[in-house]
């Protein structure tokens, strides 16, 4: 599933390619993606509107329009979703589920092979507000609100493994499986260690590691493991920089032949770590 860096890469590309353009009409919509699709509601909310900006919150993209009328468009890539621009008249594929026709002759297309994505209209009280459904999300990890003091206080008393806690979107918004493993490796923290037993000094290392690994991945255009591509069809290159994720059995890049990367299952997800470097 695309995580924060991949969604941010897509958001930035959409901002460059679609912001400032007017949607003529919703020209195609499937019956459902992850949830039933309200094609009529999406058409009413977007047709004739000029796109103002694309914002990101956690793994969601929020689309604002020049004329504010109390609603915004919420997009989620799911596990395999992607966007692209194509010329009007280009034949659509079976996996092209939502299509907006833009002034100027382009189609803005949402493709999702597994149909776990989302396209929805949400009410907001004022321009620039977030939809109410985001109220329970934790702070953005690249913001100042995600600090060592904040994380230590959220971890306090928790018996759950730190890897599971890092994946909790009410604690940190947008961090998923890949970057949780990578950040814990950079911080030298064992993924099975109880979150509440991590010292303030090590929590500080973890906060820095989360921020750095996400920033590094954004610079590289995200990580492509299987399906992720940006608006131009390019894959994310951070997969070339991964230290532990997907590398079970390989020598550790830090301690070399002394330890090899191991894989365990936590809360139904694969976790990769070095037993020699992560205590």
PDB file of C-alpha atoms in Angstrom:
ATOM      1  CA  UNK A   1       0.000   0.000   0.000  1.00  0.00           C
ATOM      2  CA  UNK A   2       1.362   3.456  -0.828  1.00  0.00           C
ATOM      3  CA  UNK A   3       2.542   5.257   2.300  1.00  0.00           C
ATOM      4  CA  UNK A   4       3.198   8.914   3.046  1.00  0.00           C
ATOM      5  CA  UNK A   5       6.130   9.435   0.621  1.00  0.00           C
ATOM      6  CA  UNK A   6       4.280   7.817  -2.280  1.00  0.00           C
ATOM      7  CA  UNK A   7       1.097   9.784  -1.609  1.00  0.00           C
ATOM      8  CA  UNK A   8       3.110  13.002  -1.274  1.00  0.00           C
ATOM      9  CA  UNK A   9       4.825  12.254  -4.591  1.00  0.00           C
ATOM     10  CA  UNK A  10       1.443  11.816  -6.281  1.00  0.00           C
ATOM     11  CA  UNK A  11       0.027  14.926  -4.602  1.00  0.00           C
ATOM     12  CA  UNK A  12       2.910  17.087  -5.816  1.00  0.00           C
ATOM     13  CA  UNK A  13       2.578  15.733  -9.358  1.00  0.00           C
ATOM     14  CA  UNK A  14      -1.179  16.390  -9.404  1.00  0.00           C
ATOM     15  CA  UNK A  15      -0.607  19.918  -8.120  1.00  0.00           C
ATOM     16  CA  UNK A  16       1.676  20.635 -11.066  1.00  0.00           C
ATOM     17  CA  UNK A  17      -0.440  18.925 -13.712  1.00  0.00           C
ATOM     18  CA  UNK A  18      -4.070  19.538 -12.684  1.00  0.00           C
ATOM     19  CA  UNK A  19      -4.277  22.534 -10.310  1.00  0.00           C
ATOM     20  CA  UNK A  20      -5.620  25.600 -12.097  1.00  0.00           C
ATOM     21  CA  UNK A  21      -7.520  23.529 -14.635  1.00  0.00           C
ATOM     22  CA  UNK A  22     -11.287  23.285 -14.901  1.00  0.00           C
ATOM     23  CA  UNK A  23     -13.149  19.990 -14.787  1.00  0.00           C
ATOM     24  CA  UNK A  24     -15.700  19.877 -17.586  1.00  0.00           C
ATOM     25  CA  UNK A  25     -17.465  16.744 -16.476  1.00  0.00           C
ATOM     26  CA  UNK A  26     -17.188  13.368 -14.792  1.00  0.00           C
ATOM     27  CA  UNK A  27     -17.126  11.170 -17.863  1.00  0.00           C
ATOM     28  CA  UNK A  28     -16.858   7.730 -16.311  1.00  0.00           C
ATOM     29  CA  UNK A  29     -17.305   6.179 -12.878  1.00  0.00           C
ATOM     30  CA  UNK A  30     -17.472   2.586 -11.665  1.00  0.00           C
ATOM     31  CA  UNK A  31     -20.223   1.442  -9.289  1.00  0.00           C
ATOM     32  CA  UNK A  32     -17.821   0.998  -6.407  1.00  0.00           C
ATOM     33  CA  UNK A  33     -14.205   0.962  -5.303  1.00  0.00           C
ATOM     34  CA  UNK A  34     -13.491   0.137  -1.661  1.00  0.00           C
ATOM     35  CA  UNK A  35     -16.915   1.605  -0.949  1.00  0.00           C
ATOM     36  CA  UNK A  36     -19.915   2.253  -3.213  1.00  0.00           C
ATOM     37  CA  UNK A  37     -19.146   5.206  -5.480  1.00  0.00           C
ATOM     38  CA  UNK A  38     -21.549   8.158  -5.437  1.00  0.00           C
ATOM     39  CA  UNK A  39     -21.019   9.092  -9.073  1.00  0.00           C
ATOM     40  CA  UNK A  40     -23.884  11.598  -9.121  1.00  0.00           C
ATOM     41  CA  UNK A  41     -22.570  13.369  -6.018  1.00  0.00           C
ATOM     42  CA  UNK A  42     -19.012  13.471  -7.361  1.00  0.00           C
ATOM     43  CA  UNK A  43     -20.258  14.827 -10.679  1.00  0.00           C
ATOM     44  CA  UNK A  44     -22.260  17.595  -8.968  1.00  0.00           C
ATOM     45  CA  UNK A  45     -19.336  18.563  -6.740  1.00  0.00           C
ATOM     46  CA  UNK A  46     -16.651  18.648  -9.445  1.00  0.00           C
ATOM     47  CA  UNK A  47     -18.210  19.454 -12.818  1.00  0.00           C
ATOM     48  CA  UNK A  48     -17.484  23.045 -13.853  1.00  0.00           C
ATOM     49  CA  UNK A  49     -15.115  23.554 -10.932  1.00  0.00           C
ATOM     50  CA  UNK A  50     -11.542  24.831 -11.228  1.00  0.00           C
ATOM     51  CA  UNK A  51      -9.077  22.851  -9.140  1.00  0.00           C
ATOM     52  CA  UNK A  52      -7.333  25.081  -6.617  1.00  0.00           C
ATOM     53  CA  UNK A  53      -4.964  22.833  -4.714  1.00  0.00           C
ATOM     54  CA  UNK A  54      -4.112  19.285  -3.710  1.00  0.00           C
ATOM     55  CA  UNK A  55      -3.359  18.749  -0.017  1.00  0.00           C
ATOM     56  CA  UNK A  56      -2.243  15.632   1.826  1.00  0.00           C
ATOM     57  CA  UNK A  57      -3.261  14.358   5.254  1.00  0.00           C
ATOM     58  CA  UNK A  58      -1.706  11.034   6.250  1.00  0.00           C
ATOM     59  CA  UNK A  59      -2.305   8.781   3.207  1.00  0.00           C
ATOM     60  CA  UNK A  60      -5.219  10.839   1.848  1.00  0.00           C
ATOM     61  CA  UNK A  61      -5.220  13.523  -0.841  1.00  0.00           C
ATOM     62  CA  UNK A  62      -7.763  16.330  -0.467  1.00  0.00           C
ATOM     63  CA  UNK A  63      -8.750  18.409  -3.492  1.00  0.00           C
ATOM     64  CA  UNK A  64      -9.952  21.993  -2.996  1.00  0.00           C
ATOM     65  CA  UNK A  65     -11.675  24.098  -5.656  1.00  0.00           C
ATOM     66  CA  UNK A  66     -11.679  27.826  -6.394  1.00  0.00           C
ATOM     67  CA  UNK A  67     -15.364  28.166  -5.569  1.00  0.00           C
ATOM     68  CA  UNK A  68     -15.872  26.960  -2.009  1.00  0.00           C
ATOM     69  CA  UNK A  69     -19.325  25.568  -1.367  1.00  0.00           C
ATOM     70  CA  UNK A  70     -18.745  23.500   1.787  1.00  0.00           C
ATOM     71  CA  UNK A  71     -17.280  20.383   0.195  1.00  0.00           C
ATOM     72  CA  UNK A  72     -13.965  18.930  -0.934  1.00  0.00           C
ATOM     73  CA  UNK A  73     -12.888  15.823  -2.820  1.00  0.00           C
ATOM     74  CA  UNK A  74     -11.074  13.069  -0.892  1.00  0.00           C
ATOM     75  CA  UNK A  75      -8.849  10.582  -2.709  1.00  0.00           C
ATOM     76  CA  UNK A  76      -7.122   7.447  -1.409  1.00  0.00           C
ATOM     77  CA  UNK A  77      -4.879   5.194  -3.491  1.00  0.00           C
ATOM     78  CA  UNK A  78      -5.738   2.035  -1.582  1.00  0.00           C
ATOM     79  CA  UNK A  79      -3.232  -0.713  -2.334  1.00  0.00           C
ATOM     80  CA  UNK A  80      -2.817  -0.367  -6.090  1.00  0.00           C
ATOM     81  CA  UNK A  81      -4.388   2.932  -7.138  1.00  0.00           C
ATOM     82  CA  UNK A  82      -2.733   5.459  -9.430  1.00  0.00           C
ATOM     83  CA  UNK A  83      -3.559   8.571 -11.459  1.00  0.00           C
ATOM     84  CA  UNK A  84      -2.603   9.531 -14.982  1.00  0.00           C
ATOM     85  CA  UNK A  85      -3.464  12.078 -17.648  1.00  0.00           C
ATOM     86  CA  UNK A  86      -4.459  10.950 -21.113  1.00  0.00           C
ATOM     87  CA  UNK A  87      -5.879  12.564 -24.224  1.00  0.00           C
ATOM     88  CA  UNK A  88      -9.646  12.740 -24.488  1.00  0.00           C
ATOM     89  CA  UNK A  89     -10.795   9.877 -26.672  1.00  0.00           C
ATOM     90  CA  UNK A  90      -8.105   7.469 -25.493  1.00  0.00           C
ATOM     91  CA  UNK A  91      -9.694   4.096 -24.933  1.00  0.00           C
ATOM     92  CA  UNK A  92     -10.198   3.299 -21.257  1.00  0.00           C
ATOM     93  CA  UNK A  93      -9.151   0.035 -19.685  1.00  0.00           C
ATOM     94  CA  UNK A  94     -11.156  -2.219 -17.390  1.00  0.00           C
ATOM     95  CA  UNK A  95      -9.183  -0.904 -14.418  1.00  0.00           C
ATOM     96  CA  UNK A  96      -9.863   2.782 -15.153  1.00  0.00           C
ATOM     97  CA  UNK A  97     -12.618   3.467 -12.649  1.00  0.00           C
ATOM     98  CA  UNK A  98     -13.025   7.253 -12.371  1.00  0.00           C
ATOM     99  CA  UNK A  99     -12.409   9.730 -15.213  1.00  0.00           C
ATOM    100  CA  UNK A 100     -12.748  13.510 -15.264  1.00  0.00           C
ATOM    101  CA  UNK A 101     -12.574  15.394 -18.549  1.00  0.00           C
ATOM    102  CA  UNK A 102     -10.514  18.584 -18.202  1.00  0.00           C
ATOM    103  CA  UNK A 103     -10.667  21.724 -20.289  1.00  0.00           C
ATOM    104  CA  UNK A 104      -7.780  21.601 -22.726  1.00  0.00           C
ATOM    105  CA  UNK A 105      -8.397  18.065 -23.957  1.00  0.00           C
ATOM    106  CA  UNK A 106      -7.089  15.817 -21.204  1.00  0.00           C
ATOM    107  CA  UNK A 107      -8.668  13.091 -19.136  1.00  0.00           C
ATOM    108  CA  UNK A 108      -7.703  12.797 -15.461  1.00  0.00           C
ATOM    109  CA  UNK A 109      -7.974   9.078 -14.744  1.00  0.00           C
ATOM    110  CA  UNK A 110      -7.974   7.038 -11.534  1.00  0.00           C
ATOM    111  CA  UNK A 111      -6.897   3.446 -12.098  1.00  0.00           C
ATOM    112  CA  UNK A 112      -7.128   0.785  -9.409  1.00  0.00           C
ATOM    113  CA  UNK A 113      -6.648  -2.912 -10.258  1.00  0.00           C
ATOM    114  CA  UNK A 114      -7.741  -4.175  -6.827  1.00  0.00           C
ATOM    115  CA  UNK A 115     -10.427  -1.519  -6.259  1.00  0.00           C
ATOM    116  CA  UNK A 116      -9.341  -0.735  -2.675  1.00  0.00           C
ATOM    117  CA  UNK A 117      -9.004   3.001  -3.344  1.00  0.00           C
ATOM    118  CA  UNK A 118     -11.508   5.722  -2.609  1.00  0.00           C
ATOM    119  CA  UNK A 119     -12.990   8.762  -4.335  1.00  0.00           C
ATOM    120  CA  UNK A 120     -15.500  10.622  -2.173  1.00  0.00           C
ATOM    121  CA  UNK A 121     -17.009  14.035  -1.550  1.00  0.00           C
ATOM    122  CA  UNK A 122     -16.760  15.267   2.059  1.00  0.00           C
ATOM    123  CA  UNK A 123     -18.309  18.237   3.858  1.00  0.00           C
ATOM    124  CA  UNK A 124     -16.003  20.818   5.452  1.00  0.00           C
ATOM    125  CA  UNK A 125     -16.955  23.823   7.561  1.00  0.00           C
ATOM    126  CA  UNK A 126     -14.548  26.286   5.943  1.00  0.00           C
ATOM    127  CA  UNK A 127     -12.109  26.446   3.055  1.00  0.00           C
ATOM    128  CA  UNK A 128      -8.869  24.748   4.005  1.00  0.00           C
ATOM    129  CA  UNK A 129     -10.407  22.662   6.795  1.00  0.00           C
ATOM    130  CA  UNK A 130      -9.919  18.915   6.955  1.00  0.00           C
ATOM    131  CA  UNK A 131     -12.934  16.589   6.763  1.00  0.00           C
ATOM    132  CA  UNK A 132     -14.278  15.464  10.148  1.00  0.00           C
ATOM    133  CA  UNK A 133     -13.188  11.883   9.530  1.00  0.00           C
ATOM    134  CA  UNK A 134      -9.535  12.950   9.923  1.00  0.00           C
ATOM    135  CA  UNK A 135     -10.068  14.142  13.494  1.00  0.00           C
ATOM    136  CA  UNK A 136      -8.632  10.980  15.048  1.00  0.00           C
ATOM    137  CA  UNK A 137      -5.398  10.971  13.058  1.00  0.00           C
ATOM    138  CA  UNK A 138      -2.093  11.589  14.796  1.00  0.00           C
ATOM    139  CA  UNK A 139       0.260  14.427  13.837  1.00  0.00           C
ATOM    140  CA  UNK A 140       2.036  14.545  10.508  1.00  0.00           C
ATOM    141  CA  UNK A 141       5.475  12.971  11.096  1.00  0.00           C
ATOM    142  CA  UNK A 142       7.289  15.701   9.151  1.00  0.00           C
ATOM    143  CA  UNK A 143       5.679  18.445  11.239  1.00  0.00           C
ATOM    144  CA  UNK A 144       6.964  20.014  14.454  1.00  0.00           C
ATOM    145  CA  UNK A 145       3.991  18.470  16.300  1.00  0.00           C
ATOM    146  CA  UNK A 146       5.662  15.075  15.927  1.00  0.00           C
ATOM    147  CA  UNK A 147       8.339  15.580  18.542  1.00  0.00           C
ATOM    148  CA  UNK A 148      10.263  13.336  20.980  1.00  0.00           C
ATOM    149  CA  UNK A 149       8.208  14.675  23.878  1.00  0.00           C
ATOM    150  CA  UNK A 150       4.955  13.943  22.057  1.00  0.00           C
ATOM    151  CA  UNK A 151       5.964  10.401  21.079  1.00  0.00           C
ATOM    152  CA  UNK A 152       7.374   9.506  24.498  1.00  0.00           C
ATOM    153  CA  UNK A 153       4.111  10.581  26.112  1.00  0.00           C
ATOM    154  CA  UNK A 154       2.054   8.569  23.602  1.00  0.00           C
ATOM    155  CA  UNK A 155       4.242   5.493  24.148  1.00  0.00           C
ATOM    156  CA  UNK A 156       4.083   5.776  27.936  1.00  0.00           C
ATOM    157  CA  UNK A 157       2.561   2.672  29.504  1.00  0.00           C
ATOM    158  CA  UNK A 158       2.038   0.863  26.205  1.00  0.00           C
ATOM    159  CA  UNK A 159       2.859  -2.851  26.207  1.00  0.00           C
ATOM    160  CA  UNK A 160       2.387  -3.325  22.479  1.00  0.00           C
ATOM    161  CA  UNK A 161       5.473  -3.775  20.271  1.00  0.00           C
ATOM    162  CA  UNK A 162       6.938  -0.491  19.102  1.00  0.00           C
ATOM    163  CA  UNK A 163       6.535  -1.497  15.438  1.00  0.00           C
ATOM    164  CA  UNK A 164       2.790  -1.891  15.968  1.00  0.00           C
ATOM    165  CA  UNK A 165       2.638   1.445  17.777  1.00  0.00           C
ATOM    166  CA  UNK A 166       4.431   3.221  14.924  1.00  0.00           C
ATOM    167  CA  UNK A 167       1.830   1.842  12.503  1.00  0.00           C
ATOM    168  CA  UNK A 168      -1.026   3.176  14.631  1.00  0.00           C
ATOM    169  CA  UNK A 169      -2.413   6.081  12.592  1.00  0.00           C
ATOM    170  CA  UNK A 170      -3.814   7.723  15.730  1.00  0.00           C
ATOM    171  CA  UNK A 171      -0.215   8.058  16.982  1.00  0.00           C
ATOM    172  CA  UNK A 172       1.621   8.885  13.744  1.00  0.00           C
ATOM    173  CA  UNK A 173      -0.278   9.678  10.548  1.00  0.00           C
ATOM    174  CA  UNK A 174       0.916   8.229   7.266  1.00  0.00           C
ATOM    175  CA  UNK A 175       3.695   5.834   8.329  1.00  0.00           C
ATOM    176  CA  UNK A 176       3.187   2.302   7.014  1.00  0.00           C
ATOM    177  CA  UNK A 177       4.955  -1.018   7.053  1.00  0.00           C
ATOM    178  CA  UNK A 178       7.963  -0.198   4.882  1.00  0.00           C
ATOM    179  CA  UNK A 179       9.014   2.963   6.667  1.00  0.00           C
ATOM    180  CA  UNK A 180       8.289   1.611  10.150  1.00  0.00           C
ATOM    181  CA  UNK A 181      10.823  -1.174   9.576  1.00  0.00           C
ATOM    182  CA  UNK A 182      13.341   1.209   8.044  1.00  0.00           C
ATOM    183  CA  UNK A 183      13.013   3.822  10.797  1.00  0.00           C
ATOM    184  CA  UNK A 184      13.394   1.270  13.591  1.00  0.00           C
ATOM    185  CA  UNK A 185      16.538  -0.035  11.928  1.00  0.00           C
ATOM    186  CA  UNK A 186      17.995   3.464  11.643  1.00  0.00           C
ATOM    187  CA  UNK A 187      17.157   4.086  15.306  1.00  0.00           C
ATOM    188  CA  UNK A 188      18.615   0.736  16.426  1.00  0.00           C
ATOM    189  CA  UNK A 189      15.403  -0.347  18.171  1.00  0.00           C
ATOM    190  CA  UNK A 190      14.122  -3.934  18.107  1.00  0.00           C
ATOM    191  CA  UNK A 191      10.616  -3.988  16.574  1.00  0.00           C
ATOM    192  CA  UNK A 192       9.242  -6.309  19.262  1.00  0.00           C
ATOM    193  CA  UNK A 193      10.339  -4.100  22.152  1.00  0.00           C
ATOM    194  CA  UNK A 194       7.409  -2.743  24.178  1.00  0.00           C
ATOM    195  CA  UNK A 195       6.746   0.864  23.175  1.00  0.00           C
ATOM    196  CA  UNK A 196       6.364   1.928  26.797  1.00  0.00           C
ATOM    197  CA  UNK A 197       9.813   0.622  27.721  1.00  0.00           C
ATOM    198  CA  UNK A 198      11.763   2.769  25.266  1.00  0.00           C
ATOM    199  CA  UNK A 199      13.844   5.477  26.917  1.00  0.00           C
ATOM    200  CA  UNK A 200      13.431   9.171  26.061  1.00  0.00           C
ATOM    201  CA  UNK A 201      16.860   9.129  24.383  1.00  0.00           C
ATOM    202  CA  UNK A 202      15.898   6.260  22.092  1.00  0.00           C
ATOM    203  CA  UNK A 203      12.492   7.787  21.360  1.00  0.00           C
ATOM    204  CA  UNK A 204      14.359  10.895  20.213  1.00  0.00           C
ATOM    205  CA  UNK A 205      16.417   8.721  17.826  1.00  0.00           C
ATOM    206  CA  UNK A 206      13.232   7.125  16.525  1.00  0.00           C
ATOM    207  CA  UNK A 207      11.549  10.462  15.836  1.00  0.00           C
ATOM    208  CA  UNK A 208      14.601  11.625  13.896  1.00  0.00           C
ATOM    209  CA  UNK A 209      14.761   8.313  12.004  1.00  0.00           C
ATOM    210  CA  UNK A 210      11.084   8.522  11.001  1.00  0.00           C
ATOM    211  CA  UNK A 211      11.508  12.077   9.743  1.00  0.00           C
ATOM    212  CA  UNK A 212      14.711  11.287   7.849  1.00  0.00           C
ATOM    213  CA  UNK A 213      13.548   8.086   6.170  1.00  0.00           C
ATOM    214  CA  UNK A 214      10.321   9.748   4.992  1.00  0.00           C
ATOM    215  CA  UNK A 215      12.162  12.813   3.703  1.00  0.00           C
ATOM    216  CA  UNK A 216      14.745  10.653   1.922  1.00  0.00           C
ATOM    217  CA  UNK A 217      11.991   8.636   0.255  1.00  0.00           C
ATOM    218  CA  UNK A 218      10.090  11.728  -0.894  1.00  0.00           C
ATOM    219  CA  UNK A 219      13.282  12.986  -2.566  1.00  0.00           C
ATOM    220  CA  UNK A 220      13.518   9.625  -4.366  1.00  0.00           C
ATOM    221  CA  UNK A 221       9.883   9.683  -5.495  1.00  0.00           C
ATOM    222  CA  UNK A 222       8.752   7.028  -3.014  1.00  0.00           C
ATOM    223  CA  UNK A 223       9.206   3.265  -2.982  1.00  0.00           C
ATOM    224  CA  UNK A 224       7.942   0.870  -5.636  1.00  0.00           C
ATOM    225  CA  UNK A 225       7.684  -2.698  -4.378  1.00  0.00           C
ATOM    226  CA  UNK A 226       5.033  -3.965  -6.811  1.00  0.00           C
ATOM    227  CA  UNK A 227       2.550  -1.486  -8.242  1.00  0.00           C
ATOM    228  CA  UNK A 228       3.274   2.101  -7.234  1.00  0.00           C
ATOM    229  CA  UNK A 229       3.846   4.666  -9.991  1.00  0.00           C
ATOM    230  CA  UNK A 230       3.506   8.424 -10.002  1.00  0.00           C
ATOM    231  CA  UNK A 231       1.426  10.486 -12.424  1.00  0.00           C
ATOM    232  CA  UNK A 232       3.998  10.126 -15.203  1.00  0.00           C
ATOM    233  CA  UNK A 233       4.171   6.340 -14.806  1.00  0.00           C
ATOM    234  CA  UNK A 234       7.598   6.393 -13.153  1.00  0.00           C
ATOM    235  CA  UNK A 235       8.413   4.088 -10.266  1.00  0.00           C
ATOM    236  CA  UNK A 236       9.773   5.272  -6.929  1.00  0.00           C
ATOM    237  CA  UNK A 237      13.528   4.854  -6.568  1.00  0.00           C
ATOM    238  CA  UNK A 238      13.768   4.596  -2.782  1.00  0.00           C
ATOM    239  CA  UNK A 239      13.461   0.814  -3.194  1.00  0.00           C
ATOM    240  CA  UNK A 240      17.160   0.980  -4.115  1.00  0.00           C
ATOM    241  CA  UNK A 241      17.932   2.551  -0.720  1.00  0.00           C
ATOM    242  CA  UNK A 242      16.060   0.174   1.592  1.00  0.00           C
ATOM    243  CA  UNK A 243      18.256  -1.224   4.361  1.00  0.00           C
ATOM    244  CA  UNK A 244      16.071  -4.012   5.750  1.00  0.00           C
ATOM    245  CA  UNK A 245      12.612  -4.127   4.183  1.00  0.00           C
ATOM    246  CA  UNK A 246      12.250  -7.160   1.905  1.00  0.00           C
ATOM    247  CA  UNK A 247      15.847  -8.259   2.556  1.00  0.00           C
ATOM    248  CA  UNK A 248      15.391 -11.306   4.792  1.00  0.00           C
ATOM    249  CA  UNK A 249      18.549 -13.435   4.767  1.00  0.00           C
ATOM    250  CA  UNK A 250      20.752 -10.695   3.304  1.00  0.00           C
ATOM    251  CA  UNK A 251      23.781  -9.377   5.229  1.00  0.00           C
ATOM    252  CA  UNK A 252      23.117  -6.280   7.290  1.00  0.00           C
ATOM    253  CA  UNK A 253      24.417  -3.122   5.637  1.00  0.00           C
ATOM    254  CA  UNK A 254      25.636  -1.880   9.015  1.00  0.00           C
ATOM    255  CA  UNK A 255      27.276  -4.898  10.672  1.00  0.00           C
ATOM    256  CA  UNK A 256      27.943  -6.892   7.501  1.00  0.00           C
ATOM    257  CA  UNK A 257      28.381 -10.654   7.784  1.00  0.00           C
ATOM    258  CA  UNK A 258      27.957 -10.638  11.572  1.00  0.00           C
ATOM    259  CA  UNK A 259      24.175 -10.652  11.240  1.00  0.00           C
ATOM    260  CA  UNK A 260      21.676 -11.223   8.477  1.00  0.00           C
ATOM    261  CA  UNK A 261      18.296  -9.559   8.167  1.00  0.00           C
ATOM    262  CA  UNK A 262      15.391 -11.466   9.712  1.00  0.00           C
ATOM    263  CA  UNK A 263      11.683 -11.421   8.981  1.00  0.00           C
ATOM    264  CA  UNK A 264       8.936 -11.835  11.560  1.00  0.00           C
ATOM    265  CA  UNK A 265       5.173 -11.356  11.533  1.00  0.00           C
ATOM    266  CA  UNK A 266       3.616  -8.669  13.705  1.00  0.00           C
ATOM    267  CA  UNK A 267      -0.108  -7.934  13.670  1.00  0.00           C
ATOM    268  CA  UNK A 268      -0.367  -9.735  10.355  1.00  0.00           C
ATOM    269  CA  UNK A 269       2.388  -7.669   8.707  1.00  0.00           C
ATOM    270  CA  UNK A 270       5.967  -8.572   7.785  1.00  0.00           C
ATOM    271  CA  UNK A 271       8.673  -6.874   9.835  1.00  0.00           C
ATOM    272  CA  UNK A 272      12.338  -6.857   8.827  1.00  0.00           C
ATOM    273  CA  UNK A 273      15.178  -6.128  11.236  1.00  0.00           C
ATOM    274  CA  UNK A 274      18.794  -6.875  12.140  1.00  0.00           C
ATOM    275  CA  UNK A 275      19.149  -8.791  15.431  1.00  0.00           C
ATOM    276  CA  UNK A 276      22.708  -7.528  15.816  1.00  0.00           C
ATOM    277  CA  UNK A 277      21.963  -3.826  15.372  1.00  0.00           C
ATOM    278  CA  UNK A 278      18.494  -3.568  16.907  1.00  0.00           C
ATOM    279  CA  UNK A 279      18.188  -4.246  20.621  1.00  0.00           C
TER     280      UNK A 279
END
